[in-house]
Amino acid sequence: MQFAYDVLQVLYFFLPAYLANMSPVLIGRRFSALAIPMDGGRTLWGKRILGDHKTWRGLLAGIIAGTMVFELQRFLYDTGVAQGLALFDYSAHPLLPGLLMGLGAGIGDAVKSFFKRRIDIEPGESWPVFDQLDFFLGAYVFVSLVYAPPLLLTLASLPVVLIGNIASNAVGYWLGFKKTWI
Ligand code: CTP
Ligand code: MG
């Protein structure tokens, strides 16, 4: 039971990354002036570097969402709420972990798109497992600069992240946010 609770703490820790990953989809067509492809339309070996679905708007939305969710968690921690879920001392780490998780989630997602383009998977076409875990790995690498969650527990949380992501994607599909169910 202790192990399951420890994994739950890791999942709570990465909540900013999870919301960051969802934010580009939730933002929809708003702020269209920022919907500029991050690769600027450039190609590599005749194929787009990242593709049209990786925009500055999405990256920025993730950074803002990650920071906001983390700051909410820090506020809750400071007021004594949900302290049992805390993996570390939120009071001692303002802003930066949230910012890094949001940025890391976006970069992880973009790196995955880079590889999708190389192997001819079109933007929006699914690449199971990689599509679900990209943001999480990116967030882990980036947030490790200030605090590295226990590696074994992080690995143990991957199946939950994978299934949770497929589930929320399916909900997004039914609500009309996503074009593919996986
Ligand atoms: N999105 C964005 N900018 C980002 C990341 C995501 O605008 N940096 C938006 C895009 O509209 C994208 C949607 O969020 O269609 C869902 O993102 P994701 O599932 O990660 O991308 P895919 O559509 O699958 O594209 P790719 O094949 O490049 O991963
Ligand atoms: Mg993605």
PDB file of C-alpha atoms and ligand atoms in Angstrom:
ATOM      1  CA  MET A   1       0.000   0.000   0.000  1.00  0.00           C
ATOM      2  CA  GLN A   2       2.852   2.328   0.844  1.00  0.00           C
ATOM      3  CA  PHE A   3       4.195   1.807  -2.672  1.00  0.00           C
ATOM      4  CA  ALA A   4       0.871   2.703  -4.282  1.00  0.00           C
ATOM      5  CA  TYR A   5       0.716   5.826  -2.133  1.00  0.00           C
ATOM      6  CA  ASP A   6       4.256   6.786  -3.157  1.00  0.00           C
ATOM      7  CA  VAL A   7       3.277   6.432  -6.829  1.00  0.00           C
ATOM      8  CA  LEU A   8       0.244   8.616  -6.144  1.00  0.00           C
ATOM      9  CA  GLN A   9       2.610  11.281  -4.784  1.00  0.00           C
ATOM     10  CA  VAL A  10       4.625  11.136  -8.003  1.00  0.00           C
ATOM     11  CA  LEU A  11       1.447  11.515 -10.064  1.00  0.00           C
ATOM     12  CA  TYR A  12       0.408  14.508  -7.957  1.00  0.00           C
ATOM     13  CA  PHE A  13       3.862  15.999  -8.429  1.00  0.00           C
ATOM     14  CA  PHE A  14       3.521  15.785 -12.229  1.00  0.00           C
ATOM     15  CA  LEU A  15       0.018  17.263 -12.316  1.00  0.00           C
ATOM     16  CA  PRO A  16       1.396  20.566 -13.769  1.00  0.00           C
ATOM     17  CA  ALA A  17       2.934  18.607 -16.673  1.00  0.00           C
ATOM     18  CA  TYR A  18      -0.307  16.744 -17.290  1.00  0.00           C
ATOM     19  CA  LEU A  19      -2.326  19.949 -17.484  1.00  0.00           C
ATOM     20  CA  ALA A  20       0.395  21.592 -19.578  1.00  0.00           C
ATOM     21  CA  ASN A  21       0.094  18.744 -22.056  1.00  0.00           C
ATOM     22  CA  MET A  22      -3.673  19.208 -22.288  1.00  0.00           C
ATOM     23  CA  SER A  23      -3.599  22.995 -22.539  1.00  0.00           C
ATOM     24  CA  PRO A  24      -2.888  23.344 -26.305  1.00  0.00           C
ATOM     25  CA  VAL A  25      -5.959  21.237 -27.021  1.00  0.00           C
ATOM     26  CA  LEU A  26      -8.140  23.110 -24.518  1.00  0.00           C
ATOM     27  CA  ILE A  27      -7.093  26.504 -25.881  1.00  0.00           C
ATOM     28  CA  GLY A  28      -8.578  25.526 -29.255  1.00  0.00           C
ATOM     29  CA  ARG A  29      -8.550  28.295 -31.834  1.00  0.00           C
ATOM     30  CA  ARG A  30      -8.078  31.200 -29.438  1.00  0.00           C
ATOM     31  CA  PHE A  31      -5.015  33.520 -29.650  1.00  0.00           C
ATOM     32  CA  SER A  32      -4.638  32.696 -33.329  1.00  0.00           C
ATOM     33  CA  ALA A  33      -1.883  35.310 -33.745  1.00  0.00           C
ATOM     34  CA  LEU A  34       0.395  32.979 -31.747  1.00  0.00           C
ATOM     35  CA  ALA A  35      -0.481  29.893 -33.774  1.00  0.00           C
ATOM     36  CA  ILE A  36       2.854  30.002 -35.588  1.00  0.00           C
ATOM     37  CA  PRO A  37       4.604  26.674 -36.254  1.00  0.00           C
ATOM     38  CA  MET A  38       7.734  26.358 -34.107  1.00  0.00           C
ATOM     39  CA  ASP A  39       9.717  25.014 -37.059  1.00  0.00           C
ATOM     40  CA  GLY A  40       8.770  28.093 -39.104  1.00  0.00           C
ATOM     41  CA  GLY A  41       7.664  25.793 -41.929  1.00  0.00           C
ATOM     42  CA  ARG A  42      11.231  24.548 -42.429  1.00  0.00           C
ATOM     43  CA  THR A  43      12.035  21.071 -43.640  1.00  0.00           C
ATOM     44  CA  LEU A  44      14.773  18.518 -43.034  1.00  0.00           C
ATOM     45  CA  TRP A  45      15.534  15.872 -45.676  1.00  0.00           C
ATOM     46  CA  GLY A  46      12.413  16.966 -47.543  1.00  0.00           C
ATOM     47  CA  LYS A  47      10.063  16.600 -44.579  1.00  0.00           C
ATOM     48  CA  ARG A  48       8.821  19.154 -42.063  1.00  0.00           C
ATOM     49  CA  ILE A  49      11.013  19.386 -38.968  1.00  0.00           C
ATOM     50  CA  LEU A  50       8.096  19.319 -36.510  1.00  0.00           C
ATOM     51  CA  GLY A  51       4.969  19.989 -38.566  1.00  0.00           C
ATOM     52  CA  ASP A  52       2.072  22.434 -38.319  1.00  0.00           C
ATOM     53  CA  HIS A  53       0.689  21.013 -35.079  1.00  0.00           C
ATOM     54  CA  LYS A  54       3.602  22.220 -32.952  1.00  0.00           C
ATOM     55  CA  THR A  55       2.995  25.944 -32.458  1.00  0.00           C
ATOM     56  CA  TRP A  56       4.414  28.634 -30.189  1.00  0.00           C
ATOM     57  CA  ARG A  57       0.859  29.083 -28.868  1.00  0.00           C
ATOM     58  CA  GLY A  58       0.829  25.478 -27.659  1.00  0.00           C
ATOM     59  CA  LEU A  59       4.266  25.709 -26.062  1.00  0.00           C
ATOM     60  CA  LEU A  60       3.405  28.982 -24.316  1.00  0.00           C
ATOM     61  CA  ALA A  61       0.047  27.621 -23.123  1.00  0.00           C
ATOM     62  CA  GLY A  62       1.876  24.664 -21.575  1.00  0.00           C
ATOM     63  CA  ILE A  63       4.406  26.847 -19.772  1.00  0.00           C
ATOM     64  CA  ILE A  64       1.622  29.041 -18.362  1.00  0.00           C
ATOM     65  CA  ALA A  65      -0.585  26.074 -17.411  1.00  0.00           C
ATOM     66  CA  GLY A  66       2.296  24.203 -15.776  1.00  0.00           C
ATOM     67  CA  THR A  67       3.324  27.250 -13.757  1.00  0.00           C
ATOM     68  CA  MET A  68      -0.254  28.021 -12.688  1.00  0.00           C
ATOM     69  CA  VAL A  69      -1.042  24.475 -11.570  1.00  0.00           C
ATOM     70  CA  PHE A  70       2.229  24.260  -9.657  1.00  0.00           C
ATOM     71  CA  GLU A  71       1.584  27.599  -7.963  1.00  0.00           C
ATOM     72  CA  LEU A  72      -1.868  26.325  -6.931  1.00  0.00           C
ATOM     73  CA  GLN A  73      -0.249  23.217  -5.452  1.00  0.00           C
ATOM     74  CA  ARG A  74       2.257  25.408  -3.606  1.00  0.00           C
ATOM     75  CA  PHE A  75      -0.570  27.581  -2.277  1.00  0.00           C
ATOM     76  CA  LEU A  76      -2.421  24.473  -1.040  1.00  0.00           C
ATOM     77  CA  TYR A  77       0.775  23.201   0.587  1.00  0.00           C
ATOM     78  CA  ASP A  78       1.349  26.522   2.321  1.00  0.00           C
ATOM     79  CA  THR A  79      -2.184  26.538   3.685  1.00  0.00           C
ATOM     80  CA  GLY A  80      -1.772  22.976   4.977  1.00  0.00           C
ATOM     81  CA  VAL A  81      -4.022  21.333   2.371  1.00  0.00           C
ATOM     82  CA  ALA A  82      -2.933  18.169   0.504  1.00  0.00           C
ATOM     83  CA  GLN A  83       0.424  18.120   2.295  1.00  0.00           C
ATOM     84  CA  GLY A  84       0.215  14.331   2.486  1.00  0.00           C
ATOM     85  CA  LEU A  85       0.395  14.211  -1.305  1.00  0.00           C
ATOM     86  CA  ALA A  86       3.513  16.369  -1.432  1.00  0.00           C
ATOM     87  CA  LEU A  87       6.681  14.686  -2.619  1.00  0.00           C
ATOM     88  CA  PHE A  88       8.831  17.627  -1.577  1.00  0.00           C
ATOM     89  CA  ASP A  89       8.724  20.942   0.253  1.00  0.00           C
ATOM     90  CA  TYR A  90       6.713  23.186  -2.066  1.00  0.00           C
ATOM     91  CA  SER A  91       7.444  26.247   0.083  1.00  0.00           C
ATOM     92  CA  ALA A  92      11.150  25.947  -0.672  1.00  0.00           C
ATOM     93  CA  HIS A  93      10.619  25.778  -4.459  1.00  0.00           C
ATOM     94  CA  PRO A  94       8.610  28.694  -5.854  1.00  0.00           C
ATOM     95  CA  LEU A  95       7.688  28.934  -9.553  1.00  0.00           C
ATOM     96  CA  LEU A  96      10.627  27.166 -11.187  1.00  0.00           C
ATOM     97  CA  PRO A  97       9.450  23.521 -10.966  1.00  0.00           C
ATOM     98  CA  GLY A  98       6.106  24.458 -12.558  1.00  0.00           C
ATOM     99  CA  LEU A  99       7.772  26.458 -15.288  1.00  0.00           C
ATOM    100  CA  LEU A 100      10.227  23.645 -16.002  1.00  0.00           C
ATOM    101  CA  MET A 101       7.492  21.007 -16.061  1.00  0.00           C
ATOM    102  CA  GLY A 102       5.429  23.081 -18.506  1.00  0.00           C
ATOM    103  CA  LEU A 103       8.430  23.773 -20.723  1.00  0.00           C
ATOM    104  CA  GLY A 104       9.690  20.197 -20.441  1.00  0.00           C
ATOM    105  CA  ALA A 105       6.268  18.793 -21.358  1.00  0.00           C
ATOM    106  CA  GLY A 106       6.203  20.966 -24.487  1.00  0.00           C
ATOM    107  CA  ILE A 107       9.764  20.157 -25.511  1.00  0.00           C
ATOM    108  CA  GLY A 108       9.215  16.437 -24.909  1.00  0.00           C
ATOM    109  CA  ASP A 109       6.116  16.605 -27.106  1.00  0.00           C
ATOM    110  CA  ALA A 110       8.008  18.479 -29.842  1.00  0.00           C
ATOM    111  CA  VAL A 111      10.953  16.050 -29.782  1.00  0.00           C
ATOM    112  CA  LYS A 112       8.471  13.213 -30.252  1.00  0.00           C
ATOM    113  CA  SER A 113       6.950  15.071 -33.239  1.00  0.00           C
ATOM    114  CA  PHE A 114      10.461  15.409 -34.703  1.00  0.00           C
ATOM    115  CA  PHE A 115      10.778  11.617 -34.728  1.00  0.00           C
ATOM    116  CA  LYS A 116       7.211  11.139 -36.008  1.00  0.00           C
ATOM    117  CA  ARG A 117       8.032  13.311 -39.047  1.00  0.00           C
ATOM    118  CA  ARG A 118      11.240  11.370 -39.687  1.00  0.00           C
ATOM    119  CA  ILE A 119       9.341   8.072 -39.891  1.00  0.00           C
ATOM    120  CA  ASP A 120       6.506   9.562 -41.980  1.00  0.00           C
ATOM    121  CA  ILE A 121       3.729   9.754 -39.405  1.00  0.00           C
ATOM    122  CA  GLU A 122       1.546  12.763 -40.274  1.00  0.00           C
ATOM    123  CA  PRO A 123       0.639  15.463 -37.694  1.00  0.00           C
ATOM    124  CA  GLY A 124      -2.459  14.317 -35.835  1.00  0.00           C
ATOM    125  CA  GLU A 125      -1.861  10.680 -36.733  1.00  0.00           C
ATOM    126  CA  SER A 126      -1.278   8.672 -33.590  1.00  0.00           C
ATOM    127  CA  TRP A 127       1.935   6.996 -32.502  1.00  0.00           C
ATOM    128  CA  PRO A 128       0.817   4.909 -29.517  1.00  0.00           C
ATOM    129  CA  VAL A 129       2.819   4.978 -26.294  1.00  0.00           C
ATOM    130  CA  PHE A 130       5.203   7.712 -27.530  1.00  0.00           C
ATOM    131  CA  ASP A 131       2.261  10.131 -27.921  1.00  0.00           C
ATOM    132  CA  GLN A 132       1.180   9.381 -24.347  1.00  0.00           C
ATOM    133  CA  LEU A 133       4.521   9.512 -22.540  1.00  0.00           C
ATOM    134  CA  ASP A 134       6.451  12.229 -24.429  1.00  0.00           C
ATOM    135  CA  PHE A 135       5.390  15.111 -22.179  1.00  0.00           C
ATOM    136  CA  PHE A 136       6.034  13.122 -19.013  1.00  0.00           C
ATOM    137  CA  LEU A 137       9.606  12.229 -19.940  1.00  0.00           C
ATOM    138  CA  GLY A 138      10.300  15.805 -21.016  1.00  0.00           C
ATOM    139  CA  ALA A 139       8.884  17.168 -17.770  1.00  0.00           C
ATOM    140  CA  TYR A 140      10.969  14.692 -15.742  1.00  0.00           C
ATOM    141  CA  VAL A 141      14.220  15.668 -17.465  1.00  0.00           C
ATOM    142  CA  PHE A 142      13.588  19.414 -17.114  1.00  0.00           C
ATOM    143  CA  VAL A 143      12.307  19.446 -13.532  1.00  0.00           C
ATOM    144  CA  SER A 144      15.269  17.294 -12.488  1.00  0.00           C
ATOM    145  CA  LEU A 145      17.355  20.460 -12.795  1.00  0.00           C
ATOM    146  CA  VAL A 146      15.787  21.629  -9.518  1.00  0.00           C
ATOM    147  CA  TYR A 147      14.358  18.441  -8.042  1.00  0.00           C
ATOM    148  CA  ALA A 148      14.530  14.854  -9.323  1.00  0.00           C
ATOM    149  CA  PRO A 149      11.605  12.687  -8.202  1.00  0.00           C
ATOM    150  CA  PRO A 150      12.668   9.118  -7.225  1.00  0.00           C
ATOM    151  CA  LEU A 151      13.445   7.345 -10.511  1.00  0.00           C
ATOM    152  CA  LEU A 152      11.963   3.955  -9.595  1.00  0.00           C
ATOM    153  CA  LEU A 153       8.662   5.494  -8.480  1.00  0.00           C
ATOM    154  CA  THR A 154       8.588   7.629 -11.626  1.00  0.00           C
ATOM    155  CA  LEU A 155       9.029   4.520 -13.789  1.00  0.00           C
ATOM    156  CA  ALA A 156       6.305   2.771 -11.786  1.00  0.00           C
ATOM    157  CA  SER A 157       3.911   5.644 -12.526  1.00  0.00           C
ATOM    158  CA  LEU A 158       4.353   5.316 -16.325  1.00  0.00           C
ATOM    159  CA  PRO A 159       1.571   2.715 -16.830  1.00  0.00           C
ATOM    160  CA  VAL A 160      -0.844   4.973 -14.924  1.00  0.00           C
ATOM    161  CA  VAL A 161       0.173   7.967 -17.044  1.00  0.00           C
ATOM    162  CA  LEU A 162      -0.258   5.892 -20.213  1.00  0.00           C
ATOM    163  CA  ILE A 163      -3.744   4.667 -19.308  1.00  0.00           C
ATOM    164  CA  GLY A 164      -4.782   8.032 -17.847  1.00  0.00           C
ATOM    165  CA  ASN A 165      -3.714   9.753 -21.045  1.00  0.00           C
ATOM    166  CA  ILE A 166      -5.619   7.331 -23.284  1.00  0.00           C
ATOM    167  CA  ALA A 167      -8.690   7.814 -21.080  1.00  0.00           C
ATOM    168  CA  SER A 168      -8.554  11.625 -21.140  1.00  0.00           C
ATOM    169  CA  ASN A 169      -7.869  11.550 -24.876  1.00  0.00           C
ATOM    170  CA  ALA A 170     -10.965   9.396 -25.399  1.00  0.00           C
ATOM    171  CA  VAL A 171     -12.999  11.940 -23.422  1.00  0.00           C
ATOM    172  CA  GLY A 172     -11.475  14.720 -25.549  1.00  0.00           C
ATOM    173  CA  TYR A 173     -12.457  12.780 -28.668  1.00  0.00           C
ATOM    174  CA  TRP A 174     -16.078  12.446 -27.547  1.00  0.00           C
ATOM    175  CA  LEU A 175     -16.185  16.120 -26.618  1.00  0.00           C
ATOM    176  CA  GLY A 176     -14.862  17.011 -30.056  1.00  0.00           C
ATOM    177  CA  PHE A 177     -11.452  18.376 -28.981  1.00  0.00           C
ATOM    178  CA  LYS A 178      -9.423  15.560 -30.539  1.00  0.00           C
ATOM    179  CA  LYS A 179      -9.628  14.003 -33.999  1.00  0.00           C
ATOM    180  CA  THR A 180      -8.379  10.527 -33.029  1.00  0.00           C
ATOM    181  CA  TRP A 181      -9.607   8.430 -30.121  1.00  0.00           C
ATOM    182  CA  ILE A 182      -6.088   7.284 -29.116  1.00  0.00           C
TER     183      ILE A 182
HETATM  184  N1  CTP B   1      -0.566  21.909 -30.143  1.00  0.00           N
HETATM  185  C1  CTP B   1      -0.003  23.116 -30.525  1.00  0.00           C
HETATM  186  N2  CTP B   1       1.278  23.408 -30.181  1.00  0.00           N
HETATM  187  C2  CTP B   1       2.032  22.546 -29.495  1.00  0.00           C
HETATM  188  C3  CTP B   1       1.491  21.315 -29.111  1.00  0.00           C
HETATM  189  C4  CTP B   1       0.202  21.021 -29.459  1.00  0.00           C
HETATM  190  O1  CTP B   1      -0.670  23.940 -31.145  1.00  0.00           O
HETATM  191  N3  CTP B   1       3.308  22.897 -29.194  1.00  0.00           N
HETATM  192  C5  CTP B   1      -1.972  21.619 -30.488  1.00  0.00           C
HETATM  193  C6  CTP B   1      -2.153  21.246 -31.962  1.00  0.00           C
HETATM  194  O2  CTP B   1      -3.347  21.811 -32.420  1.00  0.00           O
HETATM  195  C7  CTP B   1      -2.288  19.748 -31.909  1.00  0.00           C
HETATM  196  C8  CTP B   1      -2.961  19.500 -30.580  1.00  0.00           C
HETATM  197  O3  CTP B   1      -2.485  20.550 -29.749  1.00  0.00           O
HETATM  198  O4  CTP B   1      -3.049  19.247 -32.959  1.00  0.00           O
HETATM  199  C9  CTP B   1      -2.674  18.143 -29.979  1.00  0.00           C
HETATM  200  O5  CTP B   1      -1.300  17.975 -29.818  1.00  0.00           O
HETATM  201  P1  CTP B   1      -0.568  16.581 -30.020  1.00  0.00           P
HETATM  202  O6  CTP B   1      -1.537  15.472 -29.868  1.00  0.00           O
HETATM  203  O7  CTP B   1       0.632  16.596 -29.159  1.00  0.00           O
HETATM  204  O8  CTP B   1      -0.064  16.668 -31.541  1.00  0.00           O
HETATM  205  P2  CTP B   1      -0.526  15.935 -32.854  1.00  0.00           P
HETATM  206  O9  CTP B   1      -1.734  16.630 -33.392  1.00  0.00           O
HETATM  207  O10 CTP B   1      -0.607  14.468 -32.625  1.00  0.00           O
HETATM  208  O11 CTP B   1       0.698  16.256 -33.833  1.00  0.00           O
HETATM  209  P3  CTP B   1       2.106  15.500 -33.904  1.00  0.00           P
HETATM  210  O12 CTP B   1       1.912  14.377 -34.866  1.00  0.00           O
HETATM  211  O13 CTP B   1       3.063  16.520 -34.371  1.00  0.00           O
HETATM  212  O14 CTP B   1       2.431  14.984 -32.523  1.00  0.00           O
HETATM  213 MG    MG B   2       1.241  15.300 -27.467  1.00  0.00          MG
END
